[in-house]
PDB file of C-alpha atoms in Angstrom:
ATOM      1  CA  MET A  28     102.656 120.155  82.074  1.00 64.00           C
ATOM      2  CA  PHE A  29     102.537 117.116  79.783  1.00 72.00           C
ATOM      3  CA  ILE A  30     105.358 115.666  77.677  1.00 78.00           C
ATOM      4  CA  PRO A  31     104.640 113.552  74.573  1.00 82.00           C
ATOM      5  CA  LYS A  32     105.570 109.878  75.084  1.00 84.00           C
ATOM      6  CA  PRO A  33     108.229 108.744  72.628  1.00 84.00           C
ATOM      7  CA  GLY A  34     107.410 106.179  69.961  1.00 85.00           C
ATOM      8  CA  ARG A  35     103.736 107.086  69.497  1.00 84.00           C
ATOM      9  CA  ASN A  36     102.286 107.233  65.989  1.00 84.00           C
ATOM     10  CA  SER A  37      99.902 110.007  66.961  1.00 84.00           C
ATOM     11  CA  TYR A  38      99.343 112.337  69.891  1.00 83.00           C
ATOM     12  CA  ILE A  39      95.567 112.669  70.026  1.00 82.00           C
ATOM     13  CA  GLY A  40      94.667 111.019  73.341  1.00 79.00           C
ATOM     14  CA  PRO A  41      95.613 111.609  76.980  1.00 76.00           C
ATOM     15  CA  ARG A  42      97.559 108.327  77.123  1.00 76.00           C
ATOM     16  CA  ASP A  43      99.911 109.701  74.459  1.00 81.00           C
ATOM     17  CA  TYR A  44     101.357 112.164  76.981  1.00 79.00           C
ATOM     18  CA  ARG A  45     103.227 111.798  80.276  1.00 75.00           C
ATOM     19  CA  PRO A  46     102.538 114.241  83.117  1.00 69.00           C
ATOM     20  CA  THR A  47     105.549 115.894  84.666  1.00 67.00           C
ATOM     21  CA  SER A  48     105.839 116.225  88.385  1.00 60.00           C
ATOM     22  CA  LEU A  49     106.810 119.545  89.844  1.00 58.00           C
ATOM     23  CA  LYS A  50     106.857 118.277  93.416  1.00 58.00           C
ATOM     24  CA  SER A  51     109.485 119.875  95.547  1.00 67.00           C
ATOM     25  CA  PHE A  52     112.487 117.917  96.757  1.00 69.00           C
ATOM     26  CA  LEU A  53     111.070 118.221 100.296  1.00 74.00           C
ATOM     27  CA  LEU A  54     107.878 116.371  99.327  1.00 75.00           C
ATOM     28  CA  LYS A  55     109.916 113.731  97.488  1.00 78.00           C
ATOM     29  CA  THR A  56     112.103 113.347 100.585  1.00 82.00           C
ATOM     30  CA  MET A  57     108.980 112.913 102.747  1.00 83.00           C
ATOM     31  CA  ASP A  58     107.673 110.290 100.280  1.00 83.00           C
ATOM     32  CA  ARG A  59     110.931 108.364 100.611  1.00 85.00           C
ATOM     33  CA  LEU A  60     110.949 108.621 104.440  1.00 88.00           C
ATOM     34  CA  VAL A  61     107.328 107.471 104.700  1.00 86.00           C
ATOM     35  CA  ASP A  62     108.042 104.598 102.298  1.00 86.00           C
ATOM     36  CA  MET A  63     111.030 103.525 104.442  1.00 87.00           C
ATOM     37  CA  TYR A  64     108.936 103.768 107.623  1.00 86.00           C
ATOM     38  CA  LEU A  65     106.116 101.672 106.180  1.00 84.00           C
ATOM     39  CA  ARG A  66     108.496  99.004 104.858  1.00 83.00           C
ATOM     40  CA  ASP A  67     110.729  98.903 107.953  1.00 86.00           C
ATOM     41  CA  GLU A  68     108.041  99.272 110.631  1.00 83.00           C
ATOM     42  CA  ALA A  69     104.525  98.413 109.425  1.00 81.00           C
ATOM     43  CA  LEU A  70     105.558  95.466 107.227  1.00 82.00           C
ATOM     44  CA  VAL A  71     107.590  93.951 110.038  1.00 83.00           C
ATOM     45  CA  LEU A  72     104.424  93.692 112.138  1.00 83.00           C
ATOM     46  CA  VAL A  73     102.090  92.636 109.297  1.00 83.00           C
ATOM     47  CA  PRO A  74     103.960  91.390 106.206  1.00 84.00           C
ATOM     48  CA  LEU A  75     102.323  91.481 102.796  1.00 84.00           C
ATOM     49  CA  HIS A  76     100.344  88.407 101.753  1.00 84.00           C
ATOM     50  CA  PRO A  77     102.549  85.515 100.556  1.00 84.00           C
ATOM     51  CA  ASN A  78     100.587  85.429  97.285  1.00 84.00           C
ATOM     52  CA  GLN A  79     101.445  89.073  96.570  1.00 83.00           C
ATOM     53  CA  HIS A  80     104.221  89.376  93.995  1.00 79.00           C
ATOM     54  CA  ALA A  81     104.886  93.086  93.590  1.00 75.00           C
ATOM     55  CA  CYS A  82     107.060  95.771  95.157  1.00 72.00           C
ATOM     56  CA  GLN A  83     108.971  93.313  97.307  1.00 74.00           C
ATOM     57  CA  ALA A  84     112.509  91.967  97.231  1.00 75.00           C
ATOM     58  CA  ARG A  85     112.742  88.615  95.421  1.00 79.00           C
ATOM     59  CA  LYS A  86     109.038  88.671  94.447  1.00 80.00           C
ATOM     60  CA  LEU A  87     108.706  89.207  90.707  1.00 76.00           C
ATOM     61  CA  VAL A  88     106.483  88.211  87.806  1.00 78.00           C
ATOM     62  CA  GLU A  89     108.617  85.072  87.470  1.00 83.00           C
ATOM     63  CA  THR A  90     107.918  84.009  91.070  1.00 83.00           C
ATOM     64  CA  ALA A  91     104.213  84.653  90.527  1.00 83.00           C
ATOM     65  CA  PHE A  92     104.140  82.535  87.371  1.00 83.00           C
ATOM     66  CA  HIS A  93     106.072  79.752  89.092  1.00 87.00           C
ATOM     67  CA  GLN A  94     103.645  79.706  92.027  1.00 87.00           C
ATOM     68  CA  LEU A  95     100.691  79.726  89.625  1.00 85.00           C
ATOM     69  CA  VAL A  96     102.070  76.892  87.452  1.00 88.00           C
ATOM     70  CA  VAL A  97     102.765  74.744  90.532  1.00 89.00           C
ATOM     71  CA  TRP A  98      99.200  75.319  91.753  1.00 85.00           C
ATOM     72  CA  VAL A  99      97.657  74.511  88.331  1.00 86.00           C
ATOM     73  CA  GLU A 100      99.770  71.363  87.933  1.00 88.00           C
ATOM     74  CA  LYS A 101      98.707  70.190  91.393  1.00 87.00           C
ATOM     75  CA  ALA A 102      95.034  70.818  90.560  1.00 85.00           C
ATOM     76  CA  LEU A 103      95.342  68.960  87.264  1.00 86.00           C
ATOM     77  CA  ASP A 104      97.176  66.019  88.942  1.00 90.00           C
ATOM     78  CA  GLN A 105      94.244  65.739  91.349  1.00 88.00           C
ATOM     79  CA  GLN A 106      91.854  65.955  88.375  1.00 85.00           C
ATOM     80  CA  GLU A 107      90.354  69.185  89.636  1.00 80.00           C
ATOM     81  CA  THR A 108      89.134  71.998  87.439  1.00 75.00           C
ATOM     82  CA  ALA A 109      91.493  74.950  87.085  1.00 70.00           C
ATOM     83  CA  LEU A 110      90.289  78.362  85.954  1.00 70.00           C
ATOM     84  CA  GLY A 111      92.340  81.512  85.523  1.00 70.00           C
ATOM     85  CA  VAL A 112      90.868  84.992  85.757  1.00 66.00           C
ATOM     86  CA  PHE A 113      93.102  87.961  85.046  1.00 67.00           C
ATOM     87  CA  LEU A 114      92.110  91.511  85.924  1.00 63.00           C
ATOM     88  CA  ASP A 115      93.321  94.798  84.480  1.00 64.00           C
ATOM     89  CA  ARG A 116      95.444  96.473  87.129  1.00 63.00           C
ATOM     90  CA  GLU A 117      95.431  99.810  85.322  1.00 68.00           C
ATOM     91  CA  TRP A 118      91.670 100.251  85.713  1.00 68.00           C
ATOM     92  CA  ALA A 119      91.770  99.391  89.402  1.00 69.00           C
ATOM     93  CA  PHE A 120      94.916 101.464  89.984  1.00 70.00           C
ATOM     94  CA  ASN A 121      93.273 104.517  88.412  1.00 73.00           C
ATOM     95  CA  ASN A 122      89.896 104.101  90.161  1.00 75.00           C
ATOM     96  CA  THR A 123      90.729 103.158  93.763  1.00 80.00           C
ATOM     97  CA  CYS A 124      89.258 105.726  96.164  1.00 81.00           C
ATOM     98  CA  TYR A 125      91.597 107.634  98.446  1.00 82.00           C
ATOM     99  CA  ASP A 126      89.579 106.514 101.469  1.00 85.00           C
ATOM    100  CA  THR A 127      90.227 102.873 100.520  1.00 85.00           C
ATOM    101  CA  MET A 128      93.981 103.526 100.374  1.00 84.00           C
ATOM    102  CA  CYS A 129      93.993 105.157 103.796  1.00 86.00           C
ATOM    103  CA  GLU A 130      91.768 102.477 105.348  1.00 88.00           C
ATOM    104  CA  ALA A 131      94.169  99.804 104.076  1.00 87.00           C
ATOM    105  CA  GLN A 132      97.097 101.635 105.673  1.00 86.00           C
ATOM    106  CA  ALA A 133      95.313 101.988 109.001  1.00 87.00           C
ATOM    107  CA  ARG A 134      94.314  98.298 109.047  1.00 85.00           C
ATOM    108  CA  HIS A 135      97.899  97.367 108.274  1.00 84.00           C
ATOM    109  CA  GLY A 136      99.134  99.201 111.363  1.00 84.00           C
ATOM    110  CA  SER A 137     100.412 102.447 109.859  1.00 86.00           C
ATOM    111  CA  ASP A 138     100.765 105.313 112.276  1.00 87.00           C
ATOM    112  CA  HIS A 139      97.691 107.593 112.285  1.00 90.00           C
ATOM    113  CA  THR A 140      99.832 110.658 111.514  1.00 91.00           C
ATOM    114  CA  ILE A 141     101.280 108.946 108.421  1.00 89.00           C
ATOM    115  CA  VAL A 142      97.789 107.982 107.222  1.00 89.00           C
ATOM    116  CA  ARG A 143      96.587 111.583 107.667  1.00 89.00           C
ATOM    117  CA  TRP A 144      99.669 112.949 105.847  1.00 85.00           C
ATOM    118  CA  ILE A 145      99.155 110.619 102.891  1.00 83.00           C
ATOM    119  CA  MET A 146      95.450 111.523 102.728  1.00 84.00           C
ATOM    120  CA  ALA A 147      96.357 115.215 102.755  1.00 82.00           C
ATOM    121  CA  THR A 148      98.800 114.749  99.868  1.00 77.00           C
ATOM    122  CA  LEU A 149      96.269 112.679  97.917  1.00 76.00           C
ATOM    123  CA  GLU A 150      93.427 115.146  98.421  1.00 75.00           C
ATOM    124  CA  GLY A 151      95.620 117.943  97.118  1.00 65.00           C
ATOM    125  CA  HIS A 152      95.658 116.563  93.553  1.00 63.00           C
ATOM    126  CA  VAL A 153      93.881 118.729  91.032  1.00 65.00           C
ATOM    127  CA  ALA A 154      93.794 118.223  87.272  1.00 65.00           C
ATOM    128  CA  VAL A 155      93.831 121.455  85.281  1.00 67.00           C
ATOM    129  CA  ALA A 156      93.129 121.623  81.556  1.00 68.00           C
ATOM    130  CA  THR A 157      93.465 124.702  79.376  1.00 70.00           C
ATOM    131  CA  LEU A 158      91.736 125.029  76.010  1.00 70.00           C
ATOM    132  CA  ASN A 159      91.745 128.229  73.963  1.00 74.00           C
ATOM    133  CA  GLY A 160      92.940 130.241  76.936  1.00 74.00           C
ATOM    134  CA  THR A 161      90.232 128.930  79.281  1.00 75.00           C
ATOM    135  CA  SER A 162      91.367 126.832  82.256  1.00 69.00           C
ATOM    136  CA  MET A 163      89.234 124.408  84.189  1.00 68.00           C
ATOM    137  CA  GLY A 164      90.272 122.547  87.328  1.00 65.00           C
ATOM    138  CA  LEU A 165      88.896 119.283  88.668  1.00 60.00           C
ATOM    139  CA  ALA A 166      89.608 117.897  92.127  1.00 60.00           C
ATOM    140  CA  ILE A 167      90.601 114.242  91.919  1.00 63.00           C
ATOM    141  CA  SER A 168      89.233 111.814  94.530  1.00 62.00           C
ATOM    142  CA  ARG A 169      90.484 108.487  93.243  1.00 66.00           C
ATOM    143  CA  GLY A 170      93.436 106.859  91.584  1.00 67.00           C
ATOM    144  CA  PHE A 171      96.997 106.481  92.722  1.00 66.00           C
ATOM    145  CA  PRO A 172      99.351 109.364  91.926  1.00 63.00           C
ATOM    146  CA  GLN A 173     101.287 108.400  88.812  1.00 60.00           C
ATOM    147  CA  ARG A 174     105.017 107.952  89.230  1.00 58.00           C
ATOM    148  CA  GLY A 175     104.743 108.401  92.988  1.00 66.00           C
ATOM    149  CA  LEU A 176     107.214 106.521  95.154  1.00 71.00           C
ATOM    150  CA  LEU A 177     104.471 105.443  97.558  1.00 77.00           C
ATOM    151  CA  SER A 178     101.879 104.514  94.915  1.00 76.00           C
ATOM    152  CA  PRO A 179     103.014 100.911  94.284  1.00 76.00           C
ATOM    153  CA  PHE A 180     103.338 100.269  98.005  1.00 79.00           C
ATOM    154  CA  LEU A 181      99.914 101.737  98.788  1.00 81.00           C
ATOM    155  CA  TRP A 182      98.496  99.548  96.006  1.00 79.00           C
ATOM    156  CA  CYS A 183     100.045  96.484  97.702  1.00 81.00           C
ATOM    157  CA  LEU A 184      98.322  97.381 100.972  1.00 84.00           C
ATOM    158  CA  VAL A 185      94.936  97.647  99.223  1.00 84.00           C
ATOM    159  CA  VAL A 186      95.494  94.333  97.425  1.00 82.00           C
ATOM    160  CA  TYR A 187      96.581  92.662 100.691  1.00 83.00           C
ATOM    161  CA  TYR A 188      93.053  92.865 102.015  1.00 79.00           C
ATOM    162  CA  LEU A 189      91.650  91.418  98.809  1.00 78.00           C
ATOM    163  CA  LEU A 190      94.066  88.475  98.991  1.00 81.00           C
ATOM    164  CA  ALA A 191      93.563  87.917 102.727  1.00 80.00           C
ATOM    165  CA  ARG A 192      89.771  87.525 102.494  1.00 77.00           C
ATOM    166  CA  PRO A 193      88.359  83.985 102.701  1.00 73.00           C
ATOM    167  CA  CYS A 194      87.712  82.863  99.145  1.00 73.00           C
ATOM    168  CA  GLY A 195      85.909  79.522  99.422  1.00 74.00           C
ATOM    169  CA  GLY A 196      88.864  77.329  98.474  1.00 73.00           C
ATOM    170  CA  PHE A 197      89.917  79.389  95.458  1.00 77.00           C
ATOM    171  CA  PHE A 198      93.577  80.212  94.934  1.00 79.00           C
ATOM    172  CA  ILE A 199      94.056  83.972  94.589  1.00 79.00           C
ATOM    173  CA  GLN A 200      97.303  85.635  93.644  1.00 80.00           C
ATOM    174  CA  GLY A 201      98.413  89.192  92.963  1.00 76.00           C
ATOM    175  CA  TYR A 202     101.216  90.339  90.731  1.00 73.00           C
ATOM    176  CA  VAL A 203     102.067  93.326  88.595  1.00 67.00           C
ATOM    177  CA  ASP A 204     104.116  93.101  85.431  1.00 60.00           C
ATOM    178  CA  ASP A 205     104.646  96.768  84.627  1.00 52.00           C
ATOM    179  CA  MET A 206     105.603  98.423  87.909  1.00 47.00           C
ATOM    180  CA  SER A 207     109.014  98.608  89.404  1.00 42.00           C
ATOM    181  CA  SER A 208     109.406  95.596  91.653  1.00 38.00           C
ATOM    182  CA  ARG A 209     111.963  97.108  93.946  1.00 39.00           C
ATOM    183  CA  GLY A 210     112.349  95.492  97.281  1.00 39.00           C
ATOM    184  CA  GLY A 211     112.080  97.004 100.702  1.00 37.00           C
TER     185      GLY A 211
END
């Protein structure tokens, strides 16, 4: 079921509607328990990258901008060239493969059973469209579940391995300005 987003001038495209979630309270409870486990257990062993500014306590857009400005000022003081490249999180968020999400969890020390459970919940997503009484379903194999409790955290685990890679002296930073930045 889709609900029209308020404040739109027209409702002709898919981004003009918000999907509703009919997940049971049991699945939502499991999401919350898995999120707590990952934050309280897995992150204790392998914390998120220090240049990651999302979904963590006291790490916001403001802290990301401050870190970036300090780095740029230092580069300019040393008469080095500074270049900023900004990527669209929405495209990456919607096109990350489920296998990539689960691999990131496993590398970060998540329990194998948790990784398998998350993969099973991800693989169960099916998009169904009905037009003129005819329904068509499509199994989804990529993209983070929208409005899921675990989605922002899983995204942080994927991004961790992008930030942690050697980058030839380049400063790399991750932040998100339109997700909830709740701490763990």
